[in-house]
JSON list of C-alpha atoms in Angstrom, two decimals:
[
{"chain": "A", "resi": 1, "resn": "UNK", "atom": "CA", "xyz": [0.67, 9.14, 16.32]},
{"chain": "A", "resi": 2, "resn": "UNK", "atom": "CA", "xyz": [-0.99, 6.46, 14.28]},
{"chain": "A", "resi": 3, "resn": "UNK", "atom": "CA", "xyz": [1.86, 4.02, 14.68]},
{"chain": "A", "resi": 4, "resn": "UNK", "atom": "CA", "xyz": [1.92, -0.03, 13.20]},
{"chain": "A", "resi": 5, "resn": "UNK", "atom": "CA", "xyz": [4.43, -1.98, 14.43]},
{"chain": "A", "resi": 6, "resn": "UNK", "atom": "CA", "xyz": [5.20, -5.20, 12.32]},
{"chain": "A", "resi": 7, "resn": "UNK", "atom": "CA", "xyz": [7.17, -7.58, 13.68]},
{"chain": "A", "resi": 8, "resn": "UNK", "atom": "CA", "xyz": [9.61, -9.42, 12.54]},
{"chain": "A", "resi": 9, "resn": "UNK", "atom": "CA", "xyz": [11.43, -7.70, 10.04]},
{"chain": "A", "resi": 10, "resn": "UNK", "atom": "CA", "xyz": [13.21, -10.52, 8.77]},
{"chain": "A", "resi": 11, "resn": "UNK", "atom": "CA", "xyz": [12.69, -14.27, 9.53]},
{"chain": "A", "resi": 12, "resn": "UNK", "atom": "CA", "xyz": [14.36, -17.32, 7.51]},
{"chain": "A", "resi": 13, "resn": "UNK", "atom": "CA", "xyz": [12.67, -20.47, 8.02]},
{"chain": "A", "resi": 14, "resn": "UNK", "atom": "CA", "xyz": [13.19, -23.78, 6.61]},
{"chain": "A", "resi": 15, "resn": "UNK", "atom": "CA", "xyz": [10.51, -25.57, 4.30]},
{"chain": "A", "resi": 16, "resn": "UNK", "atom": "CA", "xyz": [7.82, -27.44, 6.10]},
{"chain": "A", "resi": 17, "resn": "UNK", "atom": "CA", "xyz": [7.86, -25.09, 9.04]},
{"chain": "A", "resi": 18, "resn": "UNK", "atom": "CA", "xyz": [5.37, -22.23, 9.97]},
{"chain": "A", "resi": 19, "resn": "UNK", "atom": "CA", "xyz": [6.24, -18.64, 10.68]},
{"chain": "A", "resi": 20, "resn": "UNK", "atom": "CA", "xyz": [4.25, -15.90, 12.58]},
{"chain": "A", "resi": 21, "resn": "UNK", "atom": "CA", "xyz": [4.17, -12.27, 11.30]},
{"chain": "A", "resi": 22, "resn": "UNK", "atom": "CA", "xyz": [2.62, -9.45, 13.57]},
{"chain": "A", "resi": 23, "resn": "UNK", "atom": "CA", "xyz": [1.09, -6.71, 12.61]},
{"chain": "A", "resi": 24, "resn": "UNK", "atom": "CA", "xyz": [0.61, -4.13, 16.24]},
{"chain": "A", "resi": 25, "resn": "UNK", "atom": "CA", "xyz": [-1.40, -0.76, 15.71]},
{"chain": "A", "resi": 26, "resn": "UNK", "atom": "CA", "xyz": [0.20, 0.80, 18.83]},
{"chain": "A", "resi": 27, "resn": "UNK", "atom": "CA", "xyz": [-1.47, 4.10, 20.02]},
{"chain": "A", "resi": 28, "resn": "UNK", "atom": "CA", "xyz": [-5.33, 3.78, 18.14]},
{"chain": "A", "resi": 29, "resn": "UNK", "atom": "CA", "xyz": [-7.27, 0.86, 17.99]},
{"chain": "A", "resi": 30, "resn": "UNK", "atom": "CA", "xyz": [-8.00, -1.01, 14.48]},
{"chain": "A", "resi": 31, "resn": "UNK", "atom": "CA", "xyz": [-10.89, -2.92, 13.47]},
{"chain": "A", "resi": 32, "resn": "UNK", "atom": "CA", "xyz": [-9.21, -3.64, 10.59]},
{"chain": "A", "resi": 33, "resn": "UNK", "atom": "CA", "xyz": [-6.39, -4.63, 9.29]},
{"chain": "A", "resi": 34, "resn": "UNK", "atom": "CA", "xyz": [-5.07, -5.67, 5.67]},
{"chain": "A", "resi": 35, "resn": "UNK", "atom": "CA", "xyz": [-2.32, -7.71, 4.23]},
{"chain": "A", "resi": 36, "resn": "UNK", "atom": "CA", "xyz": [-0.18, -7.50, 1.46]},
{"chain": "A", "resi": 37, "resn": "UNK", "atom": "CA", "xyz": [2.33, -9.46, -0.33]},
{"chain": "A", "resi": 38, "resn": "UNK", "atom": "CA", "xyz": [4.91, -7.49, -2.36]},
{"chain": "A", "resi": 39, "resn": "UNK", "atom": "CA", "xyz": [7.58, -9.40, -4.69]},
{"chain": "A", "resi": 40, "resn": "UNK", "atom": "CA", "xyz": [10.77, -7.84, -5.91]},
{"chain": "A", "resi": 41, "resn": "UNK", "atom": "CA", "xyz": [10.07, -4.28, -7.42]},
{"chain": "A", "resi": 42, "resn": "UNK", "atom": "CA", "xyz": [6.42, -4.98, -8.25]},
{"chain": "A", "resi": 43, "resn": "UNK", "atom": "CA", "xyz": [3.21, -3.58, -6.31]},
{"chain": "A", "resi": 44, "resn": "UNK", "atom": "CA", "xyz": [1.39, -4.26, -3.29]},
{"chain": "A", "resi": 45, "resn": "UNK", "atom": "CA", "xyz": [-1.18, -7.68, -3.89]},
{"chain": "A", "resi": 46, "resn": "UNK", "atom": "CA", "xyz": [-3.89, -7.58, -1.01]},
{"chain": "A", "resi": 47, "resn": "UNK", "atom": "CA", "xyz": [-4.07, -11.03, 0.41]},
{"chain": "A", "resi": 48, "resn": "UNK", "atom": "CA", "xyz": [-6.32, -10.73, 2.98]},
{"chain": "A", "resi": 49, "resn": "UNK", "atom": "CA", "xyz": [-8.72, -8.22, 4.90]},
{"chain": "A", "resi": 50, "resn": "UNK", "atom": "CA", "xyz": [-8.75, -8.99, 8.99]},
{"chain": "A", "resi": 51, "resn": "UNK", "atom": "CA", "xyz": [-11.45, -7.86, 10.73]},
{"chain": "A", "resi": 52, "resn": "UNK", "atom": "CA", "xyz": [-11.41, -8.01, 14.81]},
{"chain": "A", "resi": 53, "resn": "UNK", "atom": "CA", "xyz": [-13.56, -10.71, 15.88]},
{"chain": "A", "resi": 54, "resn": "UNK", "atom": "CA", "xyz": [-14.25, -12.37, 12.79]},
{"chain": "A", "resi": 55, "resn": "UNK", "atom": "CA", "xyz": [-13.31, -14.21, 10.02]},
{"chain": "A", "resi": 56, "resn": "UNK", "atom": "CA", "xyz": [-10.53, -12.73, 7.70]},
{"chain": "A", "resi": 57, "resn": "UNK", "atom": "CA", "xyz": [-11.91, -11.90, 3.97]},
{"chain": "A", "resi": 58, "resn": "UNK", "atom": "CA", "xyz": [-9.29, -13.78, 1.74]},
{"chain": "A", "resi": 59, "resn": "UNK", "atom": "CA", "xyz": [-9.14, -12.17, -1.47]},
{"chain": "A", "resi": 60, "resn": "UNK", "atom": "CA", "xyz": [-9.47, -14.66, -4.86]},
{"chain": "A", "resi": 61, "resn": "UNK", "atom": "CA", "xyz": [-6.55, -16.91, -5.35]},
{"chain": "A", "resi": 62, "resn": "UNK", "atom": "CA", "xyz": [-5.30, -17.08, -2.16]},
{"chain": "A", "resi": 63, "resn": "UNK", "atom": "CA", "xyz": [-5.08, -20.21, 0.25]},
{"chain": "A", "resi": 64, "resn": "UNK", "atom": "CA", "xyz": [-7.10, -19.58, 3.26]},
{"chain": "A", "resi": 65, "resn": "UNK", "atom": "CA", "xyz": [-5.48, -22.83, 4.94]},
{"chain": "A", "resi": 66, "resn": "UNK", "atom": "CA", "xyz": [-1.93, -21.61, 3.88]},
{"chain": "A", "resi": 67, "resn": "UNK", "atom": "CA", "xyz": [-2.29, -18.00, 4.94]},
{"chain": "A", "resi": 68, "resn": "UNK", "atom": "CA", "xyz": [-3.96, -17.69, 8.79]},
{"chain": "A", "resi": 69, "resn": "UNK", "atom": "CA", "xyz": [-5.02, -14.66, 10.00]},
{"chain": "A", "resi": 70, "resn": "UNK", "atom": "CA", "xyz": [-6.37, -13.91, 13.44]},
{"chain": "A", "resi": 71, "resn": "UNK", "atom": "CA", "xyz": [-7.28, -10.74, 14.30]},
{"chain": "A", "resi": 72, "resn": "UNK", "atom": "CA", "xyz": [-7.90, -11.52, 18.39]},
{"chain": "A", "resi": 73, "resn": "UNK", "atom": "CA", "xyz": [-8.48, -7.91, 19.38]},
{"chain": "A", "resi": 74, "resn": "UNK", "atom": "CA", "xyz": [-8.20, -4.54, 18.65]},
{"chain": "A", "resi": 75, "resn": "UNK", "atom": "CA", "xyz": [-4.33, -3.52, 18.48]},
{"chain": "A", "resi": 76, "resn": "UNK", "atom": "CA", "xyz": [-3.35, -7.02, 16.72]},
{"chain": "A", "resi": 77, "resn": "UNK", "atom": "CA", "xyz": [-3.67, -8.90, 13.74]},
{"chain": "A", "resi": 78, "resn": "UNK", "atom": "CA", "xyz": [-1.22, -12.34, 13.22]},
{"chain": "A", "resi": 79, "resn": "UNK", "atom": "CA", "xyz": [-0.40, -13.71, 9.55]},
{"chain": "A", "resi": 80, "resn": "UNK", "atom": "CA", "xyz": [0.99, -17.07, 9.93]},
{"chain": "A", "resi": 81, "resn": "UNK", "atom": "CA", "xyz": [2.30, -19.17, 6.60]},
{"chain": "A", "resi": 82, "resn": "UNK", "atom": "CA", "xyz": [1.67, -22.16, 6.92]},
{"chain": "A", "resi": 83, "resn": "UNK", "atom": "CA", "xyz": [3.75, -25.29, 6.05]},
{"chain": "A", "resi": 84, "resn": "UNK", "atom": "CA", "xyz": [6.03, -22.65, 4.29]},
{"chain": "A", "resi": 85, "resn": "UNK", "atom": "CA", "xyz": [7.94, -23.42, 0.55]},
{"chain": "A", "resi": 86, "resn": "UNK", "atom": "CA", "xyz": [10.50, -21.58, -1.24]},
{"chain": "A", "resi": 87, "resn": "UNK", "atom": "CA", "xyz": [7.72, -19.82, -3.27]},
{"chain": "A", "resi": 88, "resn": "UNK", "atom": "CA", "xyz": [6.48, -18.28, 0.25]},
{"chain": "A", "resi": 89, "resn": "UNK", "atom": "CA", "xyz": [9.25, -16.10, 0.53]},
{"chain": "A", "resi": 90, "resn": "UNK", "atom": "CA", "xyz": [8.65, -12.90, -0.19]},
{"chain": "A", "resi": 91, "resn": "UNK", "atom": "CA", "xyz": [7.93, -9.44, 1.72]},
{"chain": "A", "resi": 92, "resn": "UNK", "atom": "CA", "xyz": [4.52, -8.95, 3.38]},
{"chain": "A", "resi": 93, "resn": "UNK", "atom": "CA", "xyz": [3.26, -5.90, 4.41]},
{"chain": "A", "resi": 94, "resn": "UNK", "atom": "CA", "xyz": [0.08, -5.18, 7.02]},
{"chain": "A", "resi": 95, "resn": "UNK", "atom": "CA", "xyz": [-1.43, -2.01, 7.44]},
{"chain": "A", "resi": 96, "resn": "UNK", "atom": "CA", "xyz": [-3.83, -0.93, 10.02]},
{"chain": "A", "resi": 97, "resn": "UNK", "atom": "CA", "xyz": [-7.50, 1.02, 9.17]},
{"chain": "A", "resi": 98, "resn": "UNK", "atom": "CA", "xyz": [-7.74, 3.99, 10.79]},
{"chain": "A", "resi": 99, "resn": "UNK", "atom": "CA", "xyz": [-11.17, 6.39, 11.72]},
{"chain": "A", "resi": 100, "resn": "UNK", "atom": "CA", "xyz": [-11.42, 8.69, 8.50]},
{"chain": "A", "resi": 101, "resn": "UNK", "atom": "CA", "xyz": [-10.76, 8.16, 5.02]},
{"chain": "A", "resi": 102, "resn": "UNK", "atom": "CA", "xyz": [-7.80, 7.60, 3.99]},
{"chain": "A", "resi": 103, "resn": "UNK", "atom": "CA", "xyz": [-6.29, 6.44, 7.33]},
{"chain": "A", "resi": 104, "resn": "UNK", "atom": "CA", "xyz": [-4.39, 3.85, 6.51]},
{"chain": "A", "resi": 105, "resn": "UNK", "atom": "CA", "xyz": [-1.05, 3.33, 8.25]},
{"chain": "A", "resi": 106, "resn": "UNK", "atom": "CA", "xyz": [1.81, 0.46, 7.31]},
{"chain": "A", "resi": 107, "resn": "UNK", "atom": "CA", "xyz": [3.68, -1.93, 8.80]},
{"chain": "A", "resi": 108, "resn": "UNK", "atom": "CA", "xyz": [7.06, -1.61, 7.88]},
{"chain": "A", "resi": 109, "resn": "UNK", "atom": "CA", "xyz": [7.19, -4.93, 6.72]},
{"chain": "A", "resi": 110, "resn": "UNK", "atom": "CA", "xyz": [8.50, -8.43, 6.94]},
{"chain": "A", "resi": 111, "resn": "UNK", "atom": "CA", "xyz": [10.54, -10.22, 4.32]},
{"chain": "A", "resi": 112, "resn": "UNK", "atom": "CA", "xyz": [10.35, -13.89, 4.38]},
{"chain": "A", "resi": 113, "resn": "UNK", "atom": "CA", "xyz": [12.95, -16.13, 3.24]},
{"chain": "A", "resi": 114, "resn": "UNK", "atom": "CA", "xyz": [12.27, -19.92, 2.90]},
{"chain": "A", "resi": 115, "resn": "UNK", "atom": "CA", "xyz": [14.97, -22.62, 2.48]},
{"chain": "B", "resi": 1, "resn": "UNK", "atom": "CA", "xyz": [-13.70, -4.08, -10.59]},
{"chain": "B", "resi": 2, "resn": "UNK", "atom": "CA", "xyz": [-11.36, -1.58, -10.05]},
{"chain": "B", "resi": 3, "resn": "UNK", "atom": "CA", "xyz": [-8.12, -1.21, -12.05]},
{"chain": "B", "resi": 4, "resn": "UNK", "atom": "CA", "xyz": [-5.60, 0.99, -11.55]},
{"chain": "B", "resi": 5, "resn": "UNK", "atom": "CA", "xyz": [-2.61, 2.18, -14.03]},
{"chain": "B", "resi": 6, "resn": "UNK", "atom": "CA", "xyz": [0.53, 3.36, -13.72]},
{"chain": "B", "resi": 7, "resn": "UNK", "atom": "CA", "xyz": [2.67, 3.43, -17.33]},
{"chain": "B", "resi": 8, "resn": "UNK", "atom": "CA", "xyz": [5.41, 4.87, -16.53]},
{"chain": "B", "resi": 9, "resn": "UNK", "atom": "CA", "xyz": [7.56, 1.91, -14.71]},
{"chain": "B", "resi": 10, "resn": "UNK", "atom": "CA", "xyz": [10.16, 4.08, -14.19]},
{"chain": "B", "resi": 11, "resn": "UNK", "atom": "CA", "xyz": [11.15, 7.96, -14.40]},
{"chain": "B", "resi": 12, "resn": "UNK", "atom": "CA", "xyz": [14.33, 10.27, -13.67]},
{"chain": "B", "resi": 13, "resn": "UNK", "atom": "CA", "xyz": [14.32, 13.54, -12.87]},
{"chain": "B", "resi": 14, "resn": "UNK", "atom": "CA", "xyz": [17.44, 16.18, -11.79]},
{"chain": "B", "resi": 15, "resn": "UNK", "atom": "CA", "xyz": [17.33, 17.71, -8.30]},
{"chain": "B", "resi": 16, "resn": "UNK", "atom": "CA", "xyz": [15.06, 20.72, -7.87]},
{"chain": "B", "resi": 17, "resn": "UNK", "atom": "CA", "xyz": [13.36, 19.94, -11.18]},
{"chain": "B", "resi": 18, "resn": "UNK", "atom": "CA", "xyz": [9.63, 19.14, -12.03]},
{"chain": "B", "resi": 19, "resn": "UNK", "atom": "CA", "xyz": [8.67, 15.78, -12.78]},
{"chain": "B", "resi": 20, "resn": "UNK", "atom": "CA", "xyz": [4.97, 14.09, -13.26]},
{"chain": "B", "resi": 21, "resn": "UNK", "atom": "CA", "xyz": [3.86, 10.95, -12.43]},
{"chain": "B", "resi": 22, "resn": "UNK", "atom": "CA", "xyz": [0.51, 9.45, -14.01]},
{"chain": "B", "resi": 23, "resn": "UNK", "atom": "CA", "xyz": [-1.67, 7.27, -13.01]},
{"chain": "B", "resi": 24, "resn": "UNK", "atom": "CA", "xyz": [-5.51, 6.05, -14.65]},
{"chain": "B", "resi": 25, "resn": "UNK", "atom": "CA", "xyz": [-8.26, 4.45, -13.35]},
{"chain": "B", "resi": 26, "resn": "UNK", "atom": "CA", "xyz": [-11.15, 2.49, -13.65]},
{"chain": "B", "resi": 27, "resn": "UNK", "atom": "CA", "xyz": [-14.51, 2.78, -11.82]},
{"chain": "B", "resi": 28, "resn": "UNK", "atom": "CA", "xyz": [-18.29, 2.80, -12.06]},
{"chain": "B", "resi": 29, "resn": "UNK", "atom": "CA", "xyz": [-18.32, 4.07, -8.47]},
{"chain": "B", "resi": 30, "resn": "UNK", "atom": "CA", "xyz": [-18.84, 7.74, -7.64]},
{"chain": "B", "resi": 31, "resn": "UNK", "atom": "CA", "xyz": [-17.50, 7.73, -4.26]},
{"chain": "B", "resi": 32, "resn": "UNK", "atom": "CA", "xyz": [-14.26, 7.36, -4.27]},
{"chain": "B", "resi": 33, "resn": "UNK", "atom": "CA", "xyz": [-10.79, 7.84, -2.89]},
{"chain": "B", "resi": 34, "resn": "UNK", "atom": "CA", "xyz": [-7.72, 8.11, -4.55]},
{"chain": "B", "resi": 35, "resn": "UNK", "atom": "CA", "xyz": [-4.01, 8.15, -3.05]},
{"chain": "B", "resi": 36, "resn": "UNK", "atom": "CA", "xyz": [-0.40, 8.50, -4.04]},
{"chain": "B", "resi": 37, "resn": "UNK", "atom": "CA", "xyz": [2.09, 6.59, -1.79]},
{"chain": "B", "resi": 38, "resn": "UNK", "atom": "CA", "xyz": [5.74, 6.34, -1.83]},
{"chain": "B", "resi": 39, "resn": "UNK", "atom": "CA", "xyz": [7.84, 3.88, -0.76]},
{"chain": "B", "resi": 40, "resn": "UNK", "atom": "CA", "xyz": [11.41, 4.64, -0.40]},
{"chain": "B", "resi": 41, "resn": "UNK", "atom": "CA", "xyz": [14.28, 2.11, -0.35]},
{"chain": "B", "resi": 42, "resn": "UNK", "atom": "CA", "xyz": [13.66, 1.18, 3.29]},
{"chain": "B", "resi": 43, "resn": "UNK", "atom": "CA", "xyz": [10.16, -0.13, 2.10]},
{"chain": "B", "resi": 44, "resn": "UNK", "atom": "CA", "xyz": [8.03, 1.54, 4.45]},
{"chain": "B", "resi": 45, "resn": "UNK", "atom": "CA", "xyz": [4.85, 2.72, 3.17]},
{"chain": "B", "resi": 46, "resn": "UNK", "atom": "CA", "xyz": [4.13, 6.66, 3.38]},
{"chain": "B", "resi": 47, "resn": "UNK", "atom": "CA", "xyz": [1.24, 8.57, 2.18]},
{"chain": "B", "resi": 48, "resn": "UNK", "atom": "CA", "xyz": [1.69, 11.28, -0.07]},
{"chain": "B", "resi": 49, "resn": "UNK", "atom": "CA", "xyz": [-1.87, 13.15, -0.85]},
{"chain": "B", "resi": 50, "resn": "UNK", "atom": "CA", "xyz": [-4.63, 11.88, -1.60]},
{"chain": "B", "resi": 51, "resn": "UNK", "atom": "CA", "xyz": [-7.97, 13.20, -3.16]},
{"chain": "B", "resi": 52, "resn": "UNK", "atom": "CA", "xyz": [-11.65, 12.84, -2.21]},
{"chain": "B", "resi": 53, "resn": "UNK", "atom": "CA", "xyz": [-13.21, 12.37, -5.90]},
{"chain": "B", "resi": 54, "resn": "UNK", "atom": "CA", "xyz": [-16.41, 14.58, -5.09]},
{"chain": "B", "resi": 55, "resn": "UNK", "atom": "CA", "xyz": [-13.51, 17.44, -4.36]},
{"chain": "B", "resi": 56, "resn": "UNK", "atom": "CA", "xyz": [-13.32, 19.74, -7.94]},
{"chain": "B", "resi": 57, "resn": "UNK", "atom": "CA", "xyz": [-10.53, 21.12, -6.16]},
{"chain": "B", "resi": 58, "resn": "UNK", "atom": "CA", "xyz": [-6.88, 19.35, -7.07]},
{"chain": "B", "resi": 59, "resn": "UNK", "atom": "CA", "xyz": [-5.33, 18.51, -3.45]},
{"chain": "B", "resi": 60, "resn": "UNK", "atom": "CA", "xyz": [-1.62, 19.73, -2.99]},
{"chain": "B", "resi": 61, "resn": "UNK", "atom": "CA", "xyz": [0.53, 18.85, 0.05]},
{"chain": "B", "resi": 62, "resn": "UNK", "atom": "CA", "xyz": [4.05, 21.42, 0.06]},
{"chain": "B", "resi": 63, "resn": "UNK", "atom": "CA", "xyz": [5.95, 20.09, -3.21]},
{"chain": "B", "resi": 64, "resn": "UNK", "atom": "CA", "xyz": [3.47, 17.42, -4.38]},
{"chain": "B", "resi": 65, "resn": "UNK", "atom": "CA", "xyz": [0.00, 18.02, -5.92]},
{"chain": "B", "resi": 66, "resn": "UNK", "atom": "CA", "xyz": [-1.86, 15.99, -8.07]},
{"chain": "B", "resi": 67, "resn": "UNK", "atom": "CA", "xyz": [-3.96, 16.97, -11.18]},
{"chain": "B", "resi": 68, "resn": "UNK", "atom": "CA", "xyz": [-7.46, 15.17, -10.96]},
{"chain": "B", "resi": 69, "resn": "UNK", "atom": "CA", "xyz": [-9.41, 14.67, -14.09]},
{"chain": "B", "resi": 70, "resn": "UNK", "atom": "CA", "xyz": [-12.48, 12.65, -12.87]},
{"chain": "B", "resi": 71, "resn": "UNK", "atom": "CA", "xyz": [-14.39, 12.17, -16.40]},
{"chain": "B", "resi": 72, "resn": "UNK", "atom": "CA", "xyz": [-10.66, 11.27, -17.80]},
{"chain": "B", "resi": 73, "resn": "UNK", "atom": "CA", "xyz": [-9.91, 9.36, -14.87]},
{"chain": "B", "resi": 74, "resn": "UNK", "atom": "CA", "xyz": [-6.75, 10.69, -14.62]},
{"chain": "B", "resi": 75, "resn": "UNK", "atom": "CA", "xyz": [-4.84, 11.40, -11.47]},
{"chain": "B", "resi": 76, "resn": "UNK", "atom": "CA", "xyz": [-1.42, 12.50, -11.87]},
{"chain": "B", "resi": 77, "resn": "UNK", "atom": "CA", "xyz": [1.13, 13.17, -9.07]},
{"chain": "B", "resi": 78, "resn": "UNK", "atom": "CA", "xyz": [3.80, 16.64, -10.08]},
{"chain": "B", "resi": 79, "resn": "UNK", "atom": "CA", "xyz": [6.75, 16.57, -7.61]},
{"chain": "B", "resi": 80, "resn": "UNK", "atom": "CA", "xyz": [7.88, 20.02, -7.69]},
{"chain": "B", "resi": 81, "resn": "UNK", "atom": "CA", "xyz": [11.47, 21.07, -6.63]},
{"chain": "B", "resi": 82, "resn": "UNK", "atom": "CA", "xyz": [12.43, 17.14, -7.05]},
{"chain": "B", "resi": 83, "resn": "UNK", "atom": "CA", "xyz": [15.09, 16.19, -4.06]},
{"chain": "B", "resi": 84, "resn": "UNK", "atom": "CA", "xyz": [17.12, 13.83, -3.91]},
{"chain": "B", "resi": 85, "resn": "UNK", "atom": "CA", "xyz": [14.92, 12.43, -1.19]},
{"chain": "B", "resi": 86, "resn": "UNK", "atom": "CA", "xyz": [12.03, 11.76, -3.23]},
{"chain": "B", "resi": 87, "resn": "UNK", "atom": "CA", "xyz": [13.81, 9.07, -5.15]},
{"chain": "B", "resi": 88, "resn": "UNK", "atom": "CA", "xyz": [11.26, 6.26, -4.58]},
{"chain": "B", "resi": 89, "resn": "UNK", "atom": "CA", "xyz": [8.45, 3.78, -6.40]},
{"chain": "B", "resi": 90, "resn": "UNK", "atom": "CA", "xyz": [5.31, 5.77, -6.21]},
{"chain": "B", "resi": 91, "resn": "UNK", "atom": "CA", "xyz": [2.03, 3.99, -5.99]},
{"chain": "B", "resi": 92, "resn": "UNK", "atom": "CA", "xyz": [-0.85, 5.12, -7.33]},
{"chain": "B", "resi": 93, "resn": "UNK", "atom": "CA", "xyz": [-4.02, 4.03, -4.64]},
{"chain": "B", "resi": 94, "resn": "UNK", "atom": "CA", "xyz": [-7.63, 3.74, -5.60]},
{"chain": "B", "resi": 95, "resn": "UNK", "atom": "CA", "xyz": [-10.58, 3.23, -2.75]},
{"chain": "B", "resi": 96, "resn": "UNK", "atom": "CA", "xyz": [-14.72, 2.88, -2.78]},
{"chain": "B", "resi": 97, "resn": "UNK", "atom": "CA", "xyz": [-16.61, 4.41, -0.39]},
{"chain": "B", "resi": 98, "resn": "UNK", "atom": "CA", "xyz": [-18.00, 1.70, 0.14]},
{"chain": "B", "resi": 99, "resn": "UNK", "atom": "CA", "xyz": [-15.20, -1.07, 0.63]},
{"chain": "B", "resi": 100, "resn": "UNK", "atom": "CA", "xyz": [-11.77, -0.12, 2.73]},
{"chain": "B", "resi": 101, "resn": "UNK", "atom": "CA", "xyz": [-9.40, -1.80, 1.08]},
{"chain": "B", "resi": 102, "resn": "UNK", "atom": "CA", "xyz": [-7.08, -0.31, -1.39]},
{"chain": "B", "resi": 103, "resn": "UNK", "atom": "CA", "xyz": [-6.20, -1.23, -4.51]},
{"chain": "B", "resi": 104, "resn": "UNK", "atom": "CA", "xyz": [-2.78, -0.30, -5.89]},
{"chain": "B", "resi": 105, "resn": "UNK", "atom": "CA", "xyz": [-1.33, 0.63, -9.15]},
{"chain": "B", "resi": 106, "resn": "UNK", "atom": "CA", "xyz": [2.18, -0.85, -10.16]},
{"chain": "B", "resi": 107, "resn": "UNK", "atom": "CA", "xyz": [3.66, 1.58, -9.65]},
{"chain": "B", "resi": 108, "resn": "UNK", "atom": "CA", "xyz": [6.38, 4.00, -11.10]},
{"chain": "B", "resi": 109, "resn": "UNK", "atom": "CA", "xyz": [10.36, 3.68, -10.33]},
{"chain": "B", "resi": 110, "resn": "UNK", "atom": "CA", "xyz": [11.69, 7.44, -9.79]},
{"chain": "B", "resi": 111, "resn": "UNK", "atom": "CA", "xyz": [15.28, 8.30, -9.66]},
{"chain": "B", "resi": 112, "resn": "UNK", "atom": "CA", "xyz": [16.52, 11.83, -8.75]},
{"chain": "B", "resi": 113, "resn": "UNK", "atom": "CA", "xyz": [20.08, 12.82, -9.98]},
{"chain": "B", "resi": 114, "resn": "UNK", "atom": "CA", "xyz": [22.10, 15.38, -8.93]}
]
């Protein structure tokens, strides 16, 4: 159980266009949901907390207008870059709050390559 | 804020030896949470342990357990029997009680040889 699907796993877009990540929690239902951007062999950098029904908590430093998240209903959060540069590309991660401490599962990721 | 540090950017251990992982934080809270994950080449996330800070009692999980010193603020991960399997970054995870969201350490690079 206790199962996030993230989808895609890879997308390559061209600069100037937007891309949609999606971020599923498929058999328990998540209020919230966090994502993370991860460059090449260093940690985990939250971005972003998504909470169902409301607006997403943008941690300091990020662009709010760059980075949309929507977090329509229970099982789904969406991360959409915006207007997407070469500096966008990188892997982002979502993971999915579950009831109890420490339940938190992950996405398995998406790694975004602009050109 | 909360900090979390992981000084050891990478390690190497042989198979079925013992290897340690450490990991400090920082914190005023008292309520707290604190995780080891692992994250294998395929990049998917996986928890390790993870120990409730009011807990005196170190948390072990089969070949990992972690060695909690709260007024050091110390939390270090021992891999026991290492396999070849647990080659991996480990991350080092620090939550409130009061806030979800985690914050991560940068982790340590570990390589197990035959």
């Amino acid at each position: 159980g206790a199962v996030v699907s993230q989808h895609p796993s890879r997308v390559i877009c061209k600069s100037g266009t937007s891309v949609k990540i999606e971020c599923r929690s498929l058999d328990f239902q998540a209020t919230t949901m966090f994502w993370y951007r991860q460059f090449p062999k260093k940690s985990l950098m939250l971005m972003a907390t998504s909470n169902e029904g409301s607006k997403a908590t943008y941690e300091q430093g990020v662009e709010k207008d760059k980075f949309l998240i929507n977090h329509a209903s229970l099982t789904l959060s969406t991360l959409t870059v915006t207007s997407a540069h070469p500096e966008d590309s990188s892997f982002y991660i979502c993971s999915a709050k579950r009831q109890g401490v420490g339940g938190y599962t992950f996405g398995s990721g998406t790694r975004l390559t602009v050109v | 804020a909360q900090t979390v540090t992981q000084s050891q950017p990478e390690m190497s251990v042989q198979e079925a030896e013992t290897v340690t992982l450490s990991c400090t934080y920082d914190t005023s809270e008292n309520n707290y949470y604190l995780f080891w994950y692992k994250q294998p080449p395929s990049r998917q996330m996986i928890l390790v342990i993870r120990q409730e800070a009011y807990k005196q009692q170190n948390a072990t999980e089969n070949r990992f357990s972690v060695n909690f010193q709260k007024a050091a603020k110390s939390f270090s991960l021992k891999i026991s029997d290492s396999q070849l399997g647990d080659t991996a970054m480990y991350f080092c995870a620090f939550m409130t009680g009061t806030a979800s969201k985690l914050t991560f350490g940068t982790g340590t690079r570990l390589q197990v040889t035959l």
